[in-house]
XYZ file of C-alpha atoms in Angstrom:
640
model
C 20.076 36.523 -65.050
C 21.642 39.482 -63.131
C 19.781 42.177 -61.717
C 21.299 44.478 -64.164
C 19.432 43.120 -66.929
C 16.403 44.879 -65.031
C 15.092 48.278 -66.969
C 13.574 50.651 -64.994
C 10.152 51.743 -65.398
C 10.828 54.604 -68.126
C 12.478 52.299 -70.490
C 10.697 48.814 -69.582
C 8.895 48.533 -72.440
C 11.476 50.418 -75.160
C 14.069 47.452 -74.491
C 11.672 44.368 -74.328
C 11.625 43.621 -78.198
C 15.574 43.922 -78.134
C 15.752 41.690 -74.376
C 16.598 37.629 -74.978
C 13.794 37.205 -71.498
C 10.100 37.175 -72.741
C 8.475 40.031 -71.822
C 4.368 40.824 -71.710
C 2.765 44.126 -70.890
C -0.291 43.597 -69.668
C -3.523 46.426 -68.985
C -6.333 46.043 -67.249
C -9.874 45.060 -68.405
C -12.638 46.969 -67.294
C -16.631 46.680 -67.643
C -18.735 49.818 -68.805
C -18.466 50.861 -65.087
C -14.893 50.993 -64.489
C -14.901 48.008 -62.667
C -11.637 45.918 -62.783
C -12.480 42.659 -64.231
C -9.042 40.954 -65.304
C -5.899 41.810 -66.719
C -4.739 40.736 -70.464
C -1.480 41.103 -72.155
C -1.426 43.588 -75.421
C 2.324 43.320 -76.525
C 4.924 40.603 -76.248
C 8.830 40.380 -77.197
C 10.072 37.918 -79.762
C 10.597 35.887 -76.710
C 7.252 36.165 -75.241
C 5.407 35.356 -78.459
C 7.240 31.971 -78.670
C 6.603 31.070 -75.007
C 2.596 32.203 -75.330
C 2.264 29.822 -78.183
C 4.166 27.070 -77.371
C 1.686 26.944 -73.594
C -0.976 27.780 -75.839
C -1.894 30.946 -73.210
C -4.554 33.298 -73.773
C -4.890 36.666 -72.945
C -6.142 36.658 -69.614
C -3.993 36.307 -66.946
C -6.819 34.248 -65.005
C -6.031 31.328 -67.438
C -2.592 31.437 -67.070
C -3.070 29.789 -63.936
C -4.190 26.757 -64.998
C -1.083 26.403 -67.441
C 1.657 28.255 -65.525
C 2.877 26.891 -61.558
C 3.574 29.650 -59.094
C 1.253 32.323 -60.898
C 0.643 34.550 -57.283
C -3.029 35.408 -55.787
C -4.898 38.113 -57.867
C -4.815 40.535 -54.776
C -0.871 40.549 -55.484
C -1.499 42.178 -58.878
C -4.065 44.783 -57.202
C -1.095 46.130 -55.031
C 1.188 46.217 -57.751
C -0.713 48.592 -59.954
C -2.716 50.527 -57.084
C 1.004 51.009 -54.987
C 3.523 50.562 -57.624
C 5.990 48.311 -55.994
C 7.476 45.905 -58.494
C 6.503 41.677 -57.663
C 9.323 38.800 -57.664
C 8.112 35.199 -58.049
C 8.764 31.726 -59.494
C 7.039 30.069 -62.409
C 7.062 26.835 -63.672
C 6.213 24.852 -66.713
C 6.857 21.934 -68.937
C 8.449 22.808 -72.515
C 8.971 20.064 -75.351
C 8.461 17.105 -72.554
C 10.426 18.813 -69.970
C 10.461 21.295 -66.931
C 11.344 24.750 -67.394
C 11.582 27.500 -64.565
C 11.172 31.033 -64.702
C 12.351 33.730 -62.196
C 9.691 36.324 -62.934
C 9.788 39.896 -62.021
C 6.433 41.954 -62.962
C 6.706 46.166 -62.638
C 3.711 48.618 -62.872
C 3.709 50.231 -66.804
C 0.905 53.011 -66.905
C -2.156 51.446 -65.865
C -1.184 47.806 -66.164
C 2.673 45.732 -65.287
C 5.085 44.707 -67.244
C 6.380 40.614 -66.384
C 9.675 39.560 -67.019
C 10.977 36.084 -67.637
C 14.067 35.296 -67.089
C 15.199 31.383 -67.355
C 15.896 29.924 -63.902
C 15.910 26.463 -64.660
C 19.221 25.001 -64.070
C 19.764 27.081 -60.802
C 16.111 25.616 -60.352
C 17.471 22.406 -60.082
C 20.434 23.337 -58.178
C 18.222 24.881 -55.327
C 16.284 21.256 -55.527
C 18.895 18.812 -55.507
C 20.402 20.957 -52.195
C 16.919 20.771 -50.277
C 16.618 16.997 -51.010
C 19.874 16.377 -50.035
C 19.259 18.543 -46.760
C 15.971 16.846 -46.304
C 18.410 13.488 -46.770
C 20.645 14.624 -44.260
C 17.700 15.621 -41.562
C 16.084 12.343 -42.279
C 19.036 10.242 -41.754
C 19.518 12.397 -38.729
C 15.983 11.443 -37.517
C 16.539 7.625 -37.816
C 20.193 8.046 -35.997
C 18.530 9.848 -33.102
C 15.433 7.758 -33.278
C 17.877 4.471 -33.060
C 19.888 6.301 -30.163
C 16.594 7.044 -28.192
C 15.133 3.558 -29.058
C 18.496 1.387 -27.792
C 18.573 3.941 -24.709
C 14.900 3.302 -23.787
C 15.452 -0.680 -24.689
C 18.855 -1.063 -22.500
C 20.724 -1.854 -25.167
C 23.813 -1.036 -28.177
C 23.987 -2.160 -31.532
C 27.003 -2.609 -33.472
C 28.366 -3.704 -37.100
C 31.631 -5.913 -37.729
C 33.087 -5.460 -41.716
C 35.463 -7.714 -42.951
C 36.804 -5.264 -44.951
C 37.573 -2.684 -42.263
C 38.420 -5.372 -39.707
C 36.913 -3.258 -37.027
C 33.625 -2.608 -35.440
C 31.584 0.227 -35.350
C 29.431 0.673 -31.484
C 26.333 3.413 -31.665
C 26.794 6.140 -30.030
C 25.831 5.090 -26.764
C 28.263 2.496 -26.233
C 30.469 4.323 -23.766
C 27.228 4.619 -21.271
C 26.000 1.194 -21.841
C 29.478 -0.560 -21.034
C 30.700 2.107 -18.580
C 33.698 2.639 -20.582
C 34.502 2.891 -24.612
C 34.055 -0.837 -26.739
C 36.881 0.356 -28.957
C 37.100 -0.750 -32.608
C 38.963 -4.268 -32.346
C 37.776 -7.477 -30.372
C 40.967 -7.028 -27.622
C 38.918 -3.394 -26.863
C 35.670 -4.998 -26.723
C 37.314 -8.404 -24.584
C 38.301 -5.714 -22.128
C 34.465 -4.758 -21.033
C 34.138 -8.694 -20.420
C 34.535 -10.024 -17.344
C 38.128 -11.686 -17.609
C 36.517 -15.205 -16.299
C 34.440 -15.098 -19.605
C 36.782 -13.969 -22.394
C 38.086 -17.096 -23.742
C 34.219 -18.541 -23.895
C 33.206 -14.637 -25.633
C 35.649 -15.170 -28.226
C 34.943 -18.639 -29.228
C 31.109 -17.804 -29.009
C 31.907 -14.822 -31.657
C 33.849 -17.463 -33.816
C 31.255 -19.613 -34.072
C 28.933 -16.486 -35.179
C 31.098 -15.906 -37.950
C 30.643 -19.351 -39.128
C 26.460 -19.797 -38.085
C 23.894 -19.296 -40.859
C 21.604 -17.533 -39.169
C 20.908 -15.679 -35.607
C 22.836 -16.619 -33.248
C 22.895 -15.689 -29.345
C 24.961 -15.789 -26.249
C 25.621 -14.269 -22.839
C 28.094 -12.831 -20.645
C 29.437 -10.628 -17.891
C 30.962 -7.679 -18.165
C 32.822 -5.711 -15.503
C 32.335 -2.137 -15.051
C 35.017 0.321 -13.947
C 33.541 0.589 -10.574
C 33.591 -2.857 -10.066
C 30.279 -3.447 -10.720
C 28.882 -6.781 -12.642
C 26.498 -6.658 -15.035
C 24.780 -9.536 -17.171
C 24.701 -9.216 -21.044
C 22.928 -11.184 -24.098
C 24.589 -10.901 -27.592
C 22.492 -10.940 -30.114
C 23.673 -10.767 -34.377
C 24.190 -12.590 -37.919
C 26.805 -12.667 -40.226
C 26.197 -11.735 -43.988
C 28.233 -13.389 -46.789
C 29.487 -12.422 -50.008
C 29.068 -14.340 -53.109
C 32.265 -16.689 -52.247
C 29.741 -17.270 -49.049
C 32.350 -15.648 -46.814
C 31.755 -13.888 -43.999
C 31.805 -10.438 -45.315
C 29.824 -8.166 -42.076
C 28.072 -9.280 -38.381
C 25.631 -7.065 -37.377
C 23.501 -6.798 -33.728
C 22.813 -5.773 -30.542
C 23.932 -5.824 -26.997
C 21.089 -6.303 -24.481
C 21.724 -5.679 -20.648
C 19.720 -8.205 -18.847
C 20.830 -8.046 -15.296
C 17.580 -6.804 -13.721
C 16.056 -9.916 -16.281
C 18.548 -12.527 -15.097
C 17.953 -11.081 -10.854
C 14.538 -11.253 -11.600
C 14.446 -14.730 -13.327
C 16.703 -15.629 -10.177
C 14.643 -14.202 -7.475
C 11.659 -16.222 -9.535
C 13.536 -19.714 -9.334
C 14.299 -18.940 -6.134
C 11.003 -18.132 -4.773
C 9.572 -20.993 -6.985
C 12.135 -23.472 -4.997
C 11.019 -21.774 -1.040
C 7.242 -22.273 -2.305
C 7.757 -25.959 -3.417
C 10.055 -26.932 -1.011
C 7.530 -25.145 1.685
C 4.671 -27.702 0.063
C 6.842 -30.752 0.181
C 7.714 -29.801 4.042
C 4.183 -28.759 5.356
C 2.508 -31.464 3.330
C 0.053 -29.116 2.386
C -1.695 -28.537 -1.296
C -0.831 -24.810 -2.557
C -3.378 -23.617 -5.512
C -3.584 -20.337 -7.180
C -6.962 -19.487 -8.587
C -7.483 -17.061 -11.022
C -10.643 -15.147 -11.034
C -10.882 -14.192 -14.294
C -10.828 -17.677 -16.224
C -12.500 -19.760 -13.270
C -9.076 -21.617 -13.593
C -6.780 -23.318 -10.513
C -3.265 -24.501 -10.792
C -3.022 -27.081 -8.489
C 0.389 -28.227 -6.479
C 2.279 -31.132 -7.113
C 0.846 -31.924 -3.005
C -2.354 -33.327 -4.525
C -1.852 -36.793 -4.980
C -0.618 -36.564 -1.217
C -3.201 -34.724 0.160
C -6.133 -36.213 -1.808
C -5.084 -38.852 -3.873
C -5.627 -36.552 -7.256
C -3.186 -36.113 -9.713
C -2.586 -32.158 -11.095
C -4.326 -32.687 -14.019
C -7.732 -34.530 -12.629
C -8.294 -31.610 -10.733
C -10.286 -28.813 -11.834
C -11.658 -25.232 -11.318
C -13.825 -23.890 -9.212
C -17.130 -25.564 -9.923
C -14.882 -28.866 -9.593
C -14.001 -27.551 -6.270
C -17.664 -27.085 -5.400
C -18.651 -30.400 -6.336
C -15.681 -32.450 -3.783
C -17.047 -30.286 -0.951
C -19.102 -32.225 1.527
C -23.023 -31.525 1.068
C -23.276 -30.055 4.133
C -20.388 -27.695 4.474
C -21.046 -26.753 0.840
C -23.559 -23.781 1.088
C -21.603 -22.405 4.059
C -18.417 -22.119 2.168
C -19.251 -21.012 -0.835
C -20.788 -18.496 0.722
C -18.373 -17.356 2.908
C -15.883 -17.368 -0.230
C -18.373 -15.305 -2.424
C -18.695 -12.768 0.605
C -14.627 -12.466 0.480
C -15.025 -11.774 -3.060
C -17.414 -9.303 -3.564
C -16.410 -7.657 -0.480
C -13.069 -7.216 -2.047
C -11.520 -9.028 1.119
C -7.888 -9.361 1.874
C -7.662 -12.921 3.195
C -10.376 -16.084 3.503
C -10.099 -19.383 5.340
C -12.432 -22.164 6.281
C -12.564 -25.568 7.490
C -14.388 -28.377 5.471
C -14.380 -31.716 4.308
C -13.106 -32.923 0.988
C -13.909 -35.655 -0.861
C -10.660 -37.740 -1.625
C -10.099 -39.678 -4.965
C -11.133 -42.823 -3.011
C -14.107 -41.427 -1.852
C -13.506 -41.036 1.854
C -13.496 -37.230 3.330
C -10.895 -35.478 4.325
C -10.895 -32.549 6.945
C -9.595 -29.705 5.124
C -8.190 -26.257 6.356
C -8.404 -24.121 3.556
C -6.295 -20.211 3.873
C -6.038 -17.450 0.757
C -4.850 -14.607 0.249
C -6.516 -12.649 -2.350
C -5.124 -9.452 -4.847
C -7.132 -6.982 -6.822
C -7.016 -5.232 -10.006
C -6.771 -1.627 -10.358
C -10.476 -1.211 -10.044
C -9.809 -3.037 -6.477
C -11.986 -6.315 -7.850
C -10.790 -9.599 -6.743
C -8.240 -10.570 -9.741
C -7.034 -13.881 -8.159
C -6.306 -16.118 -4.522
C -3.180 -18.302 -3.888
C -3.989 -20.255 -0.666
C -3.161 -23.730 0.641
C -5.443 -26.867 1.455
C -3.782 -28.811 5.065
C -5.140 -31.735 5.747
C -6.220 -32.078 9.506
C -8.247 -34.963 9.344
C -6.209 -36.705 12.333
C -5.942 -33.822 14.354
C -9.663 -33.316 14.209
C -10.241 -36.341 15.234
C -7.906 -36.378 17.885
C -9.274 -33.312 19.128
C -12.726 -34.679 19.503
C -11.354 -37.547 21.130
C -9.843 -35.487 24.096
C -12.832 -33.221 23.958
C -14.650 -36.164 24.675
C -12.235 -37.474 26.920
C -12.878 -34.209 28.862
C -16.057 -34.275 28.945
C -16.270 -37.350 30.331
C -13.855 -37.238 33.023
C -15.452 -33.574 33.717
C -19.261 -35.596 33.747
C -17.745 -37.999 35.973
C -15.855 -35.311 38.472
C -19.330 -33.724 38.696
C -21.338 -36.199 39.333
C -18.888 -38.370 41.908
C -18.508 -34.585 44.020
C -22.417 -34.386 44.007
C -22.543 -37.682 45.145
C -20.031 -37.560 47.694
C -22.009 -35.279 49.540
C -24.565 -37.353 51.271
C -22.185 -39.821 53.324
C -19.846 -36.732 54.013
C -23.250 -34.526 55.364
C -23.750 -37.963 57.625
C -20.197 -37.981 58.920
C -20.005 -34.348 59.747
C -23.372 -34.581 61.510
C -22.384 -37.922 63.680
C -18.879 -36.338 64.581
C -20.934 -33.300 65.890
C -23.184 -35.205 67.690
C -20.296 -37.162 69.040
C -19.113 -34.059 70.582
C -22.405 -32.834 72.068
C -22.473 -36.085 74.290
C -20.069 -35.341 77.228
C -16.637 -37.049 75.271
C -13.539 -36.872 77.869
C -10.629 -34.549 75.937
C -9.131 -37.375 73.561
C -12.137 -38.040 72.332
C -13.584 -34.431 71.855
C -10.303 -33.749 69.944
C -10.942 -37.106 67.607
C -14.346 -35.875 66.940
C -13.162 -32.297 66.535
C -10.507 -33.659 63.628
C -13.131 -35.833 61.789
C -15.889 -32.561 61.761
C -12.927 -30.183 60.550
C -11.589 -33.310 57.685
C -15.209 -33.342 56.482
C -15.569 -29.258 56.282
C -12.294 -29.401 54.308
C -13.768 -32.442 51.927
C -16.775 -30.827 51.598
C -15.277 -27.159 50.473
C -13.067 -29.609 48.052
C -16.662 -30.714 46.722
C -17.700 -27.214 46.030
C -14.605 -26.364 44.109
C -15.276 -29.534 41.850
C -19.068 -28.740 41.633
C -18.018 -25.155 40.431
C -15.151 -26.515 38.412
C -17.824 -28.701 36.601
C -20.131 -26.026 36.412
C -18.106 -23.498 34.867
C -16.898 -26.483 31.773
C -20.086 -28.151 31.298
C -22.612 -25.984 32.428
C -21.405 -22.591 30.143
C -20.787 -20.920 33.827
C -21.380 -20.700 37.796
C -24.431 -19.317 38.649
C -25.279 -16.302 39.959
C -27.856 -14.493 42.533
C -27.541 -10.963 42.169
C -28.518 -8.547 44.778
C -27.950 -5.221 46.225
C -24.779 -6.356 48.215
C -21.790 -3.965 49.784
C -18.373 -5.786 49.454
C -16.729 -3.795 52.420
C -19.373 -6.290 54.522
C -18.231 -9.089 52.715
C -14.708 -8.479 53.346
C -15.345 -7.728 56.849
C -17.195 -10.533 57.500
C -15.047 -13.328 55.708
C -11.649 -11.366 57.396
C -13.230 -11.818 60.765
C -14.427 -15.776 59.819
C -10.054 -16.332 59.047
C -8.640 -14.407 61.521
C -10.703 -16.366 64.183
C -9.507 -19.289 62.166
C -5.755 -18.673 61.869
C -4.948 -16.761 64.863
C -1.332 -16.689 64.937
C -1.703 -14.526 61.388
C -1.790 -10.786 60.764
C -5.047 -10.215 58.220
C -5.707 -6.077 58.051
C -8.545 -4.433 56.207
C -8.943 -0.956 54.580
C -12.094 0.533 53.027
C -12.105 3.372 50.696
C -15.124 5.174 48.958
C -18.150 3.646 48.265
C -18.827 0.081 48.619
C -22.013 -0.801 47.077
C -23.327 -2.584 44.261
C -24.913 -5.314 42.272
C -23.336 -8.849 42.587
C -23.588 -12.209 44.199
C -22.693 -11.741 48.178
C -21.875 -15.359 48.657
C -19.764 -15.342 45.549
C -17.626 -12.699 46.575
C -17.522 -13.656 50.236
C -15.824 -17.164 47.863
C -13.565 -14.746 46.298
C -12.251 -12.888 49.154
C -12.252 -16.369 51.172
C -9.990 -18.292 48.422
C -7.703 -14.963 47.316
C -6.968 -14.520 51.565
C -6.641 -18.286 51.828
C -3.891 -18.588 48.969
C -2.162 -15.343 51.081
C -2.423 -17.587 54.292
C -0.533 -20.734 52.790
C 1.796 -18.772 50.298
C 2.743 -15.724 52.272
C 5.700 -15.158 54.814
C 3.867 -15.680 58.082
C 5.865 -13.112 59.835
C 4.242 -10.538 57.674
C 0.960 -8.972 57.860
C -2.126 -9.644 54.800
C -3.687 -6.202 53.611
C -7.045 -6.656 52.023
C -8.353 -3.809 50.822
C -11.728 -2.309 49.088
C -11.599 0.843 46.878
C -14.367 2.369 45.024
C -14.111 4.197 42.331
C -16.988 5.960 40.209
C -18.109 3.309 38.079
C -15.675 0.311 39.348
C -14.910 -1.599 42.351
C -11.681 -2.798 43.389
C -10.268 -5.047 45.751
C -6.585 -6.276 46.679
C -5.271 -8.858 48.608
C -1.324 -8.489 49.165
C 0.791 -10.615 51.021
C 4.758 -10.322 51.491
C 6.875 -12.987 50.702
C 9.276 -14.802 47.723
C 7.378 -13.644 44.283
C 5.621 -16.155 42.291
C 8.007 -17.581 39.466
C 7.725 -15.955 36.103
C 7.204 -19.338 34.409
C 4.310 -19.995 36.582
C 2.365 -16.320 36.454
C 0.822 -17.700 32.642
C -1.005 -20.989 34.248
C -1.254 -19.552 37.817
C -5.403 -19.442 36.699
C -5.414 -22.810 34.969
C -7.610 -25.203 37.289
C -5.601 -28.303 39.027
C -2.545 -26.217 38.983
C -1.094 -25.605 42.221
C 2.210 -23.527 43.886
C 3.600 -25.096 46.259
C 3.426 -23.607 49.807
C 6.019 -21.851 51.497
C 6.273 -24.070 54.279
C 6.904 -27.174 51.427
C 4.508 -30.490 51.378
C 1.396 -30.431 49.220
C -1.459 -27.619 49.164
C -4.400 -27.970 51.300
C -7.176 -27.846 48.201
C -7.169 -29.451 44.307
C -5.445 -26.146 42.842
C -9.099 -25.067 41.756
C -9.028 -21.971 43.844
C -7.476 -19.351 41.865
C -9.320 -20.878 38.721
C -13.004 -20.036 40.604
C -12.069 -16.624 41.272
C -11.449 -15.964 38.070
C -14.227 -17.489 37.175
C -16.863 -15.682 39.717
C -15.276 -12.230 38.779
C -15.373 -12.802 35.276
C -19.194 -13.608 35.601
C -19.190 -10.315 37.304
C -18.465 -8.534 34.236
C -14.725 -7.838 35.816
C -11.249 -8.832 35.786
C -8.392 -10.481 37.770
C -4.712 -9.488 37.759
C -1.608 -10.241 39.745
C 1.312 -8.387 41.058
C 4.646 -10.282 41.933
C 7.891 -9.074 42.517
C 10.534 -8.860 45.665
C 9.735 -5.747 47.013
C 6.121 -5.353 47.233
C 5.737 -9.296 47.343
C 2.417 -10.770 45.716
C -0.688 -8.590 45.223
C -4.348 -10.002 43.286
C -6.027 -6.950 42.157
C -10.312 -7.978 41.428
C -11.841 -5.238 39.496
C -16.030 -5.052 39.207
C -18.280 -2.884 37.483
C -21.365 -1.490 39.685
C -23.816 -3.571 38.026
C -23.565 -7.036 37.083
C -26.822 -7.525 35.298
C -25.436 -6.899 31.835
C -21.962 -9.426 32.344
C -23.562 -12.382 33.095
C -23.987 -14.912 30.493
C -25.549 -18.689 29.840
C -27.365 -20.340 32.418
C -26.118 -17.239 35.469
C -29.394 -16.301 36.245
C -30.585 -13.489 39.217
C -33.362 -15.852 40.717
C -34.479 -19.257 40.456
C -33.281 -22.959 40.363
C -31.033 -24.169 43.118
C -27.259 -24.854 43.381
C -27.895 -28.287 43.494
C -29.648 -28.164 40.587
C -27.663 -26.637 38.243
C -24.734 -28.742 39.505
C -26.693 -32.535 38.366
């Protein structure tokens, strides 16, 4: 009803018997204090009457509450009589079985309000239908952008095909998902395919229309940029009551980062058994977790086991040899609980026949988040016949290294004997010839006899754990001195120059090094030019002691600086033929300064020819090691 219908305040209640709208005055109610208990109504129109006594209401608007919806809060009618300003609302109720709806206005009348009525039912509904059909409309909304967001996040489009329309409908995120608009027709959709797959597309969508249920296939499609992506079709086809194909509905999955992954995975699954099959070795992967081990297909190779006889862990435990066991497990544990990055050991195995094999076993382990051990992939190679044929040229060496030792220590009696006749031979008057014969033999058994040491030392240093040593306070500058003098007096048609610098002094073997300098001037002597000059020179430093022995001359092969230490390896001298010694030379230097505590390195190149740099700490007492001792037992007898 319009507003118009509306009295105003002077005639409100004059016009409510004559007004269609129910209309109530109401007053307040009161206790003998004034206070304001309630308020209850004390006239009503024609059309109020009928209303009150249909909703069987009582006089106090408190109860109408219970029968009326949308009665407001009782503060509301406070402010209306205490500030006068008139109160718009919307009741509700049921009449004769069905809903009725009131727009109510209520007005202050004296001391109490007037409320007017006034049917609002079918505008009521009006207002209802519209908010369910906007609610409708948001909901539908919802799902569409839920769907959009869903085939975004899921990497792919769905779409509908109706027999009726002869067309299909994409969602809205074809265009992005194809790189370029499906269309509504099959030729529009054919022209995302790749054209090498069309002809199988539309025969696979053919056969949809006649399938009863899913039905699935894959393609290519080709995007503007030239791109090629992989795709997986996914629908079913509805029927209508003549069981035709009436709609298809589905989706449109892009799989290409599935199908490169899947490929990189078949891939890598061919390199790791092709890499078993080649290196004969037995790949496992061990999973922490479940105590479980996937064994390769290598097994029955390796070990005589098939796959599926082998077992986990404990299984594992119980082929190991009783007395590697303990050891290995342990070490594994350690890996684990450490959190570790890689384990390997070498064990035997017991084979299905019984027999061990010698085993090396290499894993790499990964961690959970929490950076515990989650799993190991390793592999198992068997090395049984190398381990054996290592012990057999261990023992091999170890004999013939025995054998050098003891024939050199031997050797020595007779050859003392002959260089003690040939110098009595010469103390007895012998005419020229015959001084010179004796001469020869004395200096033959002096070189035999320095051959002997080199073995002795060469024996010492493989069998013994090391030469000895008998360290004293000792000054190298006297050493080199002395053993320059010894050669020069020796070689007299050669150049040999020393040079001290800084201090001198410190705590090593004096006949060792005298060996050093001898063997390191010797090897300048019978590899250097002889027209040029041999510098040997001593520098000390603070906590260090160096010496250098140059000589000029062609530079030692490249190939040959790597082994130039080994023992038994020898270069051959300038002047051609063989070398005068057994190539052990160069091998006891290295090994007398390393039992110093220090180092050896060579120079070669054209222009500053061949230089050995020996570099020794000031005290030796801390470098030595196994049976190098300051004092006690003799040469002799460390050499038996």
């Amino acid at each position: 009803m319009a507003s118009s219908w509306l009295p105003g305040p002077e005639l409100a209640w004059t016009l409510h018997a004559e007004c269609p709208a129910p209309c109530v005055l109401f007053q307040p109610m009161g206790d003998a204090s004034g206070t304001l208990l309630d308020f209850q109504w004390v006239t009503l129109n024609p059309a109020a009457e009928t209303l009150v006594r249909e909703l069987g209401l009582k006089r106090e608007l408190s109860s109408w509450a219970r029968a009326l919806e949308g009665v407001p809060k009782w503060a509301a009618f406070l402010r209306l009589v205490e500030e006068g300003r008139s109160l718009s609302f919307e009741l509700g109720c049921r009449l004769e079985g069905k809903p009725r709806w009131f727009r109510a206005q209520a007005m202050r009348q004296g001391e109490g309000f007037s409320l007017w009525l006034f049917d609002d039912t079918e505008a009521h509904e009006e207002r209802r239908s519209l908010r369910e059909a906007l609610a409708r409309e948001q909901a539908l909304q919802a799902r569409e952008e839920h769907l959009r967001l869903a085939l975004e996040t899921a990497g792919m489009v769905a779409w509908e095909w109706s027999a009726q329309r002869r067309s299909i409908v994409w969602s809205s995120n074809a265009k992005s998902f194809f790189g370029l608009t499906p269309g509504e027709s099959l030729e529009d959709f054919l022209a995302c395919v790749h054209p090498d797959e069309r002809t199988r597309v539309t025969e696979a969508i053919q056969q949809g229309l006649l399938a009863q249920g899913p039905y699935t296939f894959q393609f290519r499609g080709v995007w503007p940029d030239g791109s090629v992506r992989c795709y997986e079709a996914v629908g079913q086809t509805f029927r209508d009551e003549d069981e035709e194909p009436s709609r298809m509905l589905g989706v449109v999955l892009d799989c290409t980062e599935r199908e490169a992954a899947q490929a990189a995975l078949r891939e890598a699954e061919e390199r790791y058994r092709l890499a078993a099959w080649a290196t004969n070795d037995l790949l496992y992967d061990w999973s922490h977790a479940t105590d479980h081990i996937h064994w390769g297909e290598a097994s029955q190779s390796v070990l005589g086991y098939r796959p599926e006889e082998m077992g986990g862990l404990d299984w594992w435990a119980e082929q190991l040899h009783p007395e590697d066991r303990q050891l290995v497990l342990q070490s594994l544990q350690q890996v684990v609980d450490s959190g570790g990055e890689a384990w390997s050991a070498e064990y035997r195995f017991r084979r299905k026949d019984g027999s061990y094999a010698y085993v090396l076993d290499r894993g790499l382990l990964s961690h959970d988040g929490r950076g515990r051990t989650s799993r190991m992939i390793g592999s198992m190679m068997d090395i049984t016949e190398r381990k054996r044929a290592m012990e057999r040229m261990q023992e091999e060496a170890r004999f013939r290294e025995r054998f050098i030792g003891i024939l050199g220590h031997d050797l020595r009696n007779p050859l003392n004997a002959i260089s003690l006749l040939a110098r009595t031979l010469r103390r007895r008057g012998l005419n020229a010839p015959q001084q010179q014969l004796a001469q020869r033999i004395e200096a033959s058994a002096s070189r035999m006899g320095n051959m002997i040491s080199d073995i002795l030392d060469l024996t010492r240093a493989r069998l013994s754990g090391g030469i000895p040593l008998h360290l004293g306070r000792t000054s190298l500058p006297e050493v080199c001195r002395q053993v320059v003098e010894e050669l020069s007096v020796a070689h007299p048609d050669r150049s040999i120059v020393f040079e001290t610098q800084g201090e001198g002094e410190g705590l090593w073997d004096a006949e060792r090094l005298a060996q050093v300098v001898s063997n390191l001037v010797g090897n300048a002597l019978e590899h250097g030019a002889p027209e040029g000059p041999i510098l040997v020179r001593c520098v000390g430093e603070e906590d260090r002691q160096l010496l250098e022995v140059s000589n000029p001359g062609a530079p030692i092969p490249s190939h040959l600086l790597g082994t130039l230490f080994d023992p038994f390896r020898q270069v051959l001298p300038r002047h051609g033929g063989r070398g005068s010694g057994l190539g052990l030379g160069l091998f006891i230097v290295r090994e007398l300064v390393e039992a110093h505590g220090g180092h050896v390195e060579v120079r070669s190149n054209e222009q500053e020819g061949t230089t050995f740099v020996v570099v020794l700490p000031r005290d030796s007492r801390q470098a030595h090691r196994g049976p190098r001792s300051s004092a006690g037992g003799s040469e002799e007898a460390h050499s038996a």
